[in-house]
Amino acid sequence: MFARAIKSIDHLNRTLGHAVAWLALAMVLLQFSVVVLRYVFSVGYVPMQEAVWHLHGLLFLLGAGYTLLSDGHVRVDVIYRDASPAYKARTDLAGCLFFVLPVCILTLFVSWDYVLRAIYDFESGIWVLERSPEFGGLPLVWAYKAVIWVFAATLALQAISMAGKALSYLLGRAATYPPDLAKGGERT
Amino acid sequence: MTTLPILLCVLMFASVCGVLVLGFPVAFTLAGIAALFAFVGAFLGVFDLGLLLAFPQRIFAVMSSEVLVAVPLFVFLGVMLERSKVAEDLLGTMSQVFGARPGGLAVSVTLVGTLLAASTGIVGATVVTMGLLALPTMMRAGYGHAFSSGSICAAGTLGQIIPPSIVLVILGDQISIAYQNAQYSKGIFAPDTVSVNDLFAGALIPGLVLVMAYLAYQAAYATLNPARAPAVKNGPDRSVSLRGLASALFAPLILIIAVLGSILAGIASPTEAASVGAVGALMLAGHRLAGARAPAIVVAALCLIMLLVLTALFDLRVQREALPVAELFAFGGAVLLAGGLALGIWSALRQTYRARDESGERVLVSVMRSTLKISAMIFVILIGATLFSLVFRGLGGDKVIEDFLQSLPGGTLAAVLLVMAVMFLMGFFLDFLEIVFIVVPIVAPILLQMEVAPGQLMHPVWLGVMMGINIQTSFLTPPFGFALFYLRGVAPDAIGTPDIYKGVIPFIGLQICVLVALWFAPELATWLPTTLYGR
């Protein structure tokens, strides 16, 4: 059961990460188009420039869990690099339980109102659906803010998966730690 | 202020340093410890948990920062140049041309380091690439082990200080926020601003001075110890390799000049220039991967140049009532050229998508995924560090540091020296980003209110450049410097760790000389931005 949950989490974040990676290219091409339009034809579209900013945020917020999956978050590896698998598993287990999960829960907790206020005003019962303050800007600021929730949630899920993998190694149910990333088609 | 919050601040800082070394990812360690101390502080009644409600706003500020958008674009640029082997070609051609002279291989390592630096600024990538490519060549040619490994490490760290580099974008962003805060505290409510452009301009001259110093040292070493930096025998046909050099250098140089020039001239913002650089790198990579047989890409590059000429000659604004006939034609031409450009980009995309790297992955896909991971890594650290400094301030830590720095007996000099020393030590176990994110928001607003000379406040660009070179030096310094680890990881066993240590020492000396020179002649950093932007 638990092993299957780990697999589904990894699958979710890997799929999300692979999809979101294309946003990096989209960002480059869109920003380049903005530059050509602005400097050659002297036209500027506010929504295009704002779309680039939104892509930038989506890139790192939605990619954070995937980056944790493929061990892309930088470590101070003076000790860690040459340590035993058991040491690595213990460090990762403790880090996930005491650092990543609490921080994700804290982030969800403190951002709850912040994001909701951009969507719906409970006192007056009005849908706020916050939009860009710029004239002609994108009407999606509320959705963009809500991505903070997705960020905390996907990261928390990935931390659970990572903790699970470390635990199953420590309990002797897995042969190696960290699990072979190459099998998942990943590399850092 | 009571001693309890001070104690908590010190404990918090100490435990971050202690726990980081254990090896859990930096971003989460920072955030986790901050969260822990927030709750301990609240429990002891010295921290207001309501302060944490500012956290989502800070995250949103990172999401909507106009400056930080440049970071993923620069990362894309750098990774594309690395994965498509443009960098390898450069090093190969350079060493063919310069290798025929004593010390020539070391010189080409420095020059390639400078060029790569100017486009990426990722320390690890440069050191590893050159360690794998240049080190074996240098050993075969009979270069001294210490001299070669020192040259490679030093060239690899240049990436941080020579604009446009990612760390300068981030440092610039942090310094500009700090500068505003410093002015608010002084009661100036219409503050001067300092931008990433200023820092780019400020770092250019000190960076080039460093390169010159490296080259001078290498030339002197080769003259004094010809046995350890010999000329490569049976050198290649010079006429052919000069042509090769021109063709290998031409496009990357144009790319760098275009990106850096448009930023320094104040025409484009770093973000805009970065996107042009990223598309340029994409076209270069497509051209390289197609085995230099990609007419569509060459045509597109020509279209881009003609587009620039056309823009300079004609008024192409579309939103006007009546267009003169000549401009109508020019406008039509511009549209055609833009179409040609788009076709070339499409062709480059197809080439980079089709080509596979040594692990069998599509180059374009692998570049995008690496861009995603590096960007996520950077910004999650930024978010973690934001929580850290939020809690640190909430506990009153900034006040403690301010009082301490201002009470130092040696005045400004002592304060700067102390901060620099702390950053230098942190450079032994933290990467550039963490140091900048943790230290700059806390100390820079304080330092920027201090006077360097009577009546003259410290210049933010100067402070940024000093910090940049200082951390760069720290990366070179044994036994913990980052660059040394990266090189150790790829160097053959014949090269001992003491060789690497011995080799970098002269370069550390040069770094320190430049720092001292900057102290006595701040104009090295401030002259160019003042001249360019008048501030």
mmCIF file with all atom_site columns, C-alpha atoms in Angstrom, chain A residues 17-18 20-22 24-25 27-29 31-32 35 38-43 52-53 56 59-61 63-64 66-68 70 72-76 79-81 87 91-92 95-96 99-100 103 106-107 110-111 114 141 144-145 148 151 155 162 186-188, chain B residues 19-26 28-29 31-33 52 55-57 59-60 62-63 66 68-69 72-73 76 83 267-268 271-272 275-276 278-279 311 316-319 331 334 341 345 349 357 359 361 366 368-369 372-373 376-377 379-381 383 429 485:
data_model
loop_
_atom_site.group_PDB
_atom_site.id
_atom_site.type_symbol
_atom_site.label_atom_id
_atom_site.label_alt_id
_atom_site.label_comp_id
_atom_site.label_asym_id
_atom_site.label_entity_id
_atom_site.label_seq_id
_atom_site.pdbx_PDB_ins_code
_atom_site.Cartn_x
_atom_site.Cartn_y
_atom_site.Cartn_z
_atom_site.occupancy
_atom_site.B_iso_or_equiv
_atom_site.pdbx_formal_charge
_atom_site.auth_seq_id
_atom_site.auth_comp_id
_atom_site.auth_asym_id
_atom_site.auth_atom_id
_atom_site.pdbx_PDB_model_num
ATOM 1   C CA . GLY A 1 17  ? 7.853  18.365 -13.685 1.00 0.00 ? 17  GLY A CA 1
ATOM 2   C CA . HIS A 1 18  ? 8.234  17.118 -17.231 1.00 0.00 ? 18  HIS A CA 1
ATOM 3   C CA . VAL A 1 20  ? 6.312  22.292 -16.446 1.00 0.00 ? 20  VAL A CA 1
ATOM 4   C CA . ALA A 1 21  ? 9.818  22.086 -17.961 1.00 0.00 ? 21  ALA A CA 1
ATOM 5   C CA . TRP A 1 22  ? 8.285  23.189 -21.260 1.00 0.00 ? 22  TRP A CA 1
ATOM 6   C CA . ALA A 1 24  ? 11.027 27.297 -19.484 1.00 0.00 ? 24  ALA A CA 1
ATOM 7   C CA . LEU A 1 25  ? 11.092 27.224 -23.269 1.00 0.00 ? 25  LEU A CA 1
ATOM 8   C CA . MET A 1 27  ? 9.210  31.751 -21.227 1.00 0.00 ? 27  MET A CA 1
ATOM 9   C CA . VAL A 1 28  ? 12.263 32.235 -23.439 1.00 0.00 ? 28  VAL A CA 1
ATOM 10  C CA . LEU A 1 29  ? 10.221 32.427 -26.650 1.00 0.00 ? 29  LEU A CA 1
ATOM 11  C CA . GLN A 1 31  ? 10.000 37.096 -23.658 1.00 0.00 ? 31  GLN A CA 1
ATOM 12  C CA . PHE A 1 32  ? 11.922 37.178 -26.937 1.00 0.00 ? 32  PHE A CA 1
ATOM 13  C CA . VAL A 1 35  ? 11.501 42.181 -27.055 1.00 0.00 ? 35  VAL A CA 1
ATOM 14  C CA . ARG A 1 38  ? 8.842  46.310 -28.380 1.00 0.00 ? 38  ARG A CA 1
ATOM 15  C CA . TYR A 1 39  ? 12.138 47.270 -29.975 1.00 0.00 ? 39  TYR A CA 1
ATOM 16  C CA . VAL A 1 40  ? 11.248 46.746 -33.635 1.00 0.00 ? 40  VAL A CA 1
ATOM 17  C CA . PHE A 1 41  ? 7.579  47.563 -33.866 1.00 0.00 ? 41  PHE A CA 1
ATOM 18  C CA . SER A 1 42  ? 7.232  49.660 -30.698 1.00 0.00 ? 42  SER A CA 1
ATOM 19  C CA . VAL A 1 43  ? 4.203  47.784 -29.493 1.00 0.00 ? 43  VAL A CA 1
ATOM 20  C CA . VAL A 1 52  ? 6.193  35.730 -18.776 1.00 0.00 ? 52  VAL A CA 1
ATOM 21  C CA . TRP A 1 53  ? 6.152  36.638 -15.068 1.00 0.00 ? 53  TRP A CA 1
ATOM 22  C CA . HIS A 1 56  ? 8.470  32.264 -14.133 1.00 0.00 ? 56  HIS A CA 1
ATOM 23  C CA . LEU A 1 59  ? 8.234  27.157 -13.206 1.00 0.00 ? 59  LEU A CA 1
ATOM 24  C CA . PHE A 1 60  ? 9.763  27.142 -9.757  1.00 0.00 ? 60  PHE A CA 1
ATOM 25  C CA . LEU A 1 61  ? 6.616  26.662 -7.689  1.00 0.00 ? 61  LEU A CA 1
ATOM 26  C CA . GLY A 1 63  ? 8.865  22.339 -10.245 1.00 0.00 ? 63  GLY A CA 1
ATOM 27  C CA . ALA A 1 64  ? 9.935  22.312 -6.588  1.00 0.00 ? 64  ALA A CA 1
ATOM 28  C CA . TYR A 1 66  ? 10.031 17.412 -9.024  1.00 0.00 ? 66  TYR A CA 1
ATOM 29  C CA . THR A 1 67  ? 13.375 18.948 -8.101  1.00 0.00 ? 67  THR A CA 1
ATOM 30  C CA . LEU A 1 68  ? 13.220 17.244 -4.719  1.00 0.00 ? 68  LEU A CA 1
ATOM 31  C CA . SER A 1 70  ? 15.463 14.214 -8.685  1.00 0.00 ? 70  SER A CA 1
ATOM 32  C CA . GLY A 1 72  ? 18.213 18.814 -7.428  1.00 0.00 ? 72  GLY A CA 1
ATOM 33  C CA . HIS A 1 73  ? 17.975 20.931 -4.264  1.00 0.00 ? 73  HIS A CA 1
ATOM 34  C CA . VAL A 1 74  ? 21.533 21.807 -3.416  1.00 0.00 ? 74  VAL A CA 1
ATOM 35  C CA . ARG A 1 75  ? 23.067 20.234 -0.321  1.00 0.00 ? 75  ARG A CA 1
ATOM 36  C CA . VAL A 1 76  ? 26.199 21.056 1.615   1.00 0.00 ? 76  VAL A CA 1
ATOM 37  C CA . ILE A 1 79  ? 29.891 14.925 4.801   1.00 0.00 ? 79  ILE A CA 1
ATOM 38  C CA . TYR A 1 80  ? 26.863 13.676 2.907   1.00 0.00 ? 80  TYR A CA 1
ATOM 39  C CA . ARG A 1 81  ? 28.604 12.821 -0.367  1.00 0.00 ? 81  ARG A CA 1
ATOM 40  C CA . TYR A 1 87  ? 23.520 7.995  7.119   1.00 0.00 ? 87  TYR A CA 1
ATOM 41  C CA . THR A 1 91  ? 19.409 12.505 7.293   1.00 0.00 ? 91  THR A CA 1
ATOM 42  C CA . ASP A 1 92  ? 16.739 12.561 4.610   1.00 0.00 ? 92  ASP A CA 1
ATOM 43  C CA . GLY A 1 95  ? 14.923 16.403 7.220   1.00 0.00 ? 95  GLY A CA 1
ATOM 44  C CA . CYS A 1 96  ? 11.636 15.524 5.570   1.00 0.00 ? 96  CYS A CA 1
ATOM 45  C CA . PHE A 1 99  ? 11.902 20.504 8.064   1.00 0.00 ? 99  PHE A CA 1
ATOM 46  C CA . VAL A 1 100 ? 10.039 20.007 4.792   1.00 0.00 ? 100 VAL A CA 1
ATOM 47  C CA . VAL A 1 103 ? 7.386  24.200 6.545   1.00 0.00 ? 103 VAL A CA 1
ATOM 48  C CA . LEU A 1 106 ? 3.112  26.290 7.864   1.00 0.00 ? 106 LEU A CA 1
ATOM 49  C CA . THR A 1 107 ? 3.095  27.711 4.336   1.00 0.00 ? 107 THR A CA 1
ATOM 50  C CA . VAL A 1 110 ? -0.352 31.172 6.682   1.00 0.00 ? 110 VAL A CA 1
ATOM 51  C CA . SER A 1 111 ? -1.167 31.484 2.994   1.00 0.00 ? 111 SER A CA 1
ATOM 52  C CA . TYR A 1 114 ? -3.905 35.400 1.870   1.00 0.00 ? 114 TYR A CA 1
ATOM 53  C CA . VAL A 1 141 ? -3.657 36.987 -10.261 1.00 0.00 ? 141 VAL A CA 1
ATOM 54  C CA . TYR A 1 144 ? -1.471 32.652 -9.669  1.00 0.00 ? 144 TYR A CA 1
ATOM 55  C CA . LYS A 1 145 ? -1.592 33.208 -5.917  1.00 0.00 ? 145 LYS A CA 1
ATOM 56  C CA . ILE A 1 148 ? 1.315  28.751 -3.599  1.00 0.00 ? 148 ILE A CA 1
ATOM 57  C CA . PHE A 1 151 ? 3.564  24.400 -4.316  1.00 0.00 ? 151 PHE A CA 1
ATOM 58  C CA . LEU A 1 155 ? 6.373  19.566 -2.031  1.00 0.00 ? 155 LEU A CA 1
ATOM 59  C CA . MET A 1 162 ? 11.230 10.684 0.215   1.00 0.00 ? 162 MET A CA 1
ATOM 60  C CA . GLU A 1 186 ? 16.174 11.304 -14.279 1.00 0.00 ? 186 GLU A CA 1
ATOM 61  C CA . ARG A 1 187 ? 19.522 12.860 -13.743 1.00 0.00 ? 187 ARG A CA 1
ATOM 62  C CA . THR A 1 188 ? 20.628 16.037 -12.134 1.00 0.00 ? 188 THR A CA 1
ATOM 63  C CA . VAL B 2 19  ? 22.667 21.394 10.655  1.00 0.00 ? 19  VAL B CA 1
ATOM 64  C CA . LEU B 2 20  ? 23.499 22.459 7.106   1.00 0.00 ? 20  LEU B CA 1
ATOM 65  C CA . VAL B 2 21  ? 26.759 20.563 7.260   1.00 0.00 ? 21  VAL B CA 1
ATOM 66  C CA . LEU B 2 22  ? 24.825 17.331 7.865   1.00 0.00 ? 22  LEU B CA 1
ATOM 67  C CA . GLY B 2 23  ? 23.753 17.486 4.245   1.00 0.00 ? 23  GLY B CA 1
ATOM 68  C CA . PHE B 2 24  ? 20.006 17.978 4.037   1.00 0.00 ? 24  PHE B CA 1
ATOM 69  C CA . PRO B 2 25  ? 19.017 20.396 1.217   1.00 0.00 ? 25  PRO B CA 1
ATOM 70  C CA . VAL B 2 26  ? 19.836 23.964 2.187   1.00 0.00 ? 26  VAL B CA 1
ATOM 71  C CA . PHE B 2 28  ? 14.509 23.327 3.692   1.00 0.00 ? 28  PHE B CA 1
ATOM 72  C CA . THR B 2 29  ? 17.090 23.420 6.461   1.00 0.00 ? 29  THR B CA 1
ATOM 73  C CA . ALA B 2 31  ? 13.139 27.306 6.456   1.00 0.00 ? 31  ALA B CA 1
ATOM 74  C CA . GLY B 2 32  ? 12.738 24.438 8.907   1.00 0.00 ? 32  GLY B CA 1
ATOM 75  C CA . ILE B 2 33  ? 15.046 25.900 11.527  1.00 0.00 ? 33  ILE B CA 1
ATOM 76  C CA . LEU B 2 52  ? 4.561  34.872 9.836   1.00 0.00 ? 52  LEU B CA 1
ATOM 77  C CA . PHE B 2 55  ? 5.405  35.053 4.571   1.00 0.00 ? 55  PHE B CA 1
ATOM 78  C CA . PRO B 2 56  ? 2.944  34.481 1.661   1.00 0.00 ? 56  PRO B CA 1
ATOM 79  C CA . GLN B 2 57  ? 3.398  38.114 0.633   1.00 0.00 ? 57  GLN B CA 1
ATOM 80  C CA . ILE B 2 59  ? 6.639  34.451 -1.647  1.00 0.00 ? 59  ILE B CA 1
ATOM 81  C CA . PHE B 2 60  ? 4.401  36.440 -3.943  1.00 0.00 ? 60  PHE B CA 1
ATOM 82  C CA . VAL B 2 62  ? 9.522  36.514 -5.444  1.00 0.00 ? 62  VAL B CA 1
ATOM 83  C CA . MET B 2 63  ? 6.871  35.304 -7.907  1.00 0.00 ? 63  MET B CA 1
ATOM 84  C CA . GLU B 2 66  ? 10.609 41.837 -12.575 1.00 0.00 ? 66  GLU B CA 1
ATOM 85  C CA . LEU B 2 68  ? 14.306 37.739 -10.899 1.00 0.00 ? 68  LEU B CA 1
ATOM 86  C CA . VAL B 2 69  ? 12.539 36.719 -14.131 1.00 0.00 ? 69  VAL B CA 1
ATOM 87  C CA . PRO B 2 72  ? 15.610 31.258 -15.467 1.00 0.00 ? 72  PRO B CA 1
ATOM 88  C CA . LEU B 2 73  ? 16.412 32.887 -18.805 1.00 0.00 ? 73  LEU B CA 1
ATOM 89  C CA . PHE B 2 76  ? 18.560 28.406 -19.968 1.00 0.00 ? 76  PHE B CA 1
ATOM 90  C CA . ARG B 2 83  ? 24.878 20.785 -23.270 1.00 0.00 ? 83  ARG B CA 1
ATOM 91  C CA . ILE B 2 267 ? 18.798 49.868 -23.914 1.00 0.00 ? 267 ILE B CA 1
ATOM 92  C CA . ALA B 2 268 ? 17.450 46.632 -22.505 1.00 0.00 ? 268 ALA B CA 1
ATOM 93  C CA . THR B 2 271 ? 15.434 40.180 -18.491 1.00 0.00 ? 271 THR B CA 1
ATOM 94  C CA . GLU B 2 272 ? 15.064 41.354 -22.063 1.00 0.00 ? 272 GLU B CA 1
ATOM 95  C CA . SER B 2 275 ? 15.867 36.309 -23.500 1.00 0.00 ? 275 SER B CA 1
ATOM 96  C CA . VAL B 2 276 ? 17.806 37.497 -26.544 1.00 0.00 ? 276 VAL B CA 1
ATOM 97  C CA . ALA B 2 278 ? 18.792 32.502 -24.628 1.00 0.00 ? 278 ALA B CA 1
ATOM 98  C CA . VAL B 2 279 ? 17.414 32.527 -28.168 1.00 0.00 ? 279 VAL B CA 1
ATOM 99  C CA . THR B 2 311 ? 14.971 49.475 -36.904 1.00 0.00 ? 311 THR B CA 1
ATOM 100 C CA . LEU B 2 316 ? 8.494  51.201 -37.648 1.00 0.00 ? 316 LEU B CA 1
ATOM 101 C CA . ARG B 2 317 ? 5.866  52.065 -35.103 1.00 0.00 ? 317 ARG B CA 1
ATOM 102 C CA . VAL B 2 318 ? 2.638  50.421 -36.170 1.00 0.00 ? 318 VAL B CA 1
ATOM 103 C CA . GLN B 2 319 ? 0.195  52.415 -34.144 1.00 0.00 ? 319 GLN B CA 1
ATOM 104 C CA . PHE B 2 331 ? 7.605  47.792 -42.314 1.00 0.00 ? 331 PHE B CA 1
ATOM 105 C CA . ALA B 2 334 ? 10.638 44.015 -41.098 1.00 0.00 ? 334 ALA B CA 1
ATOM 106 C CA . LEU B 2 341 ? 13.895 34.814 -37.753 1.00 0.00 ? 341 LEU B CA 1
ATOM 107 C CA . ILE B 2 345 ? 14.291 29.572 -34.335 1.00 0.00 ? 345 ILE B CA 1
ATOM 108 C CA . LEU B 2 349 ? 14.306 23.974 -31.919 1.00 0.00 ? 349 LEU B CA 1
ATOM 109 C CA . ASP B 2 357 ? 23.257 13.797 -25.615 1.00 0.00 ? 357 ASP B CA 1
ATOM 110 C CA . SER B 2 359 ? 22.903 9.701  -21.961 1.00 0.00 ? 359 SER B CA 1
ATOM 111 C CA . GLU B 2 361 ? 18.209 12.272 -23.798 1.00 0.00 ? 361 GLU B CA 1
ATOM 112 C CA . SER B 2 366 ? 17.452 17.968 -21.030 1.00 0.00 ? 366 SER B CA 1
ATOM 113 C CA . MET B 2 368 ? 14.582 22.527 -20.202 1.00 0.00 ? 368 MET B CA 1
ATOM 114 C CA . ARG B 2 369 ? 14.584 20.085 -17.311 1.00 0.00 ? 369 ARG B CA 1
ATOM 115 C CA . LEU B 2 372 ? 13.592 23.913 -14.282 1.00 0.00 ? 372 LEU B CA 1
ATOM 116 C CA . LYS B 2 373 ? 15.641 22.194 -11.579 1.00 0.00 ? 373 LYS B CA 1
ATOM 117 C CA . ALA B 2 376 ? 13.501 25.753 -8.586  1.00 0.00 ? 376 ALA B CA 1
ATOM 118 C CA . MET B 2 377 ? 16.640 25.152 -6.518  1.00 0.00 ? 377 MET B CA 1
ATOM 119 C CA . PHE B 2 379 ? 14.072 30.194 -5.769  1.00 0.00 ? 379 PHE B CA 1
ATOM 120 C CA . VAL B 2 380 ? 13.204 27.654 -3.111  1.00 0.00 ? 380 VAL B CA 1
ATOM 121 C CA . ILE B 2 381 ? 16.401 28.660 -1.317  1.00 0.00 ? 381 ILE B CA 1
ATOM 122 C CA . ILE B 2 383 ? 11.930 31.398 -0.161  1.00 0.00 ? 383 ILE B CA 1
ATOM 123 C CA . PHE B 2 429 ? 30.336 25.533 3.449   1.00 0.00 ? 429 PHE B CA 1
ATOM 124 C CA . PHE B 2 485 ? 35.740 20.074 -4.649  1.00 0.00 ? 485 PHE B CA 1
#
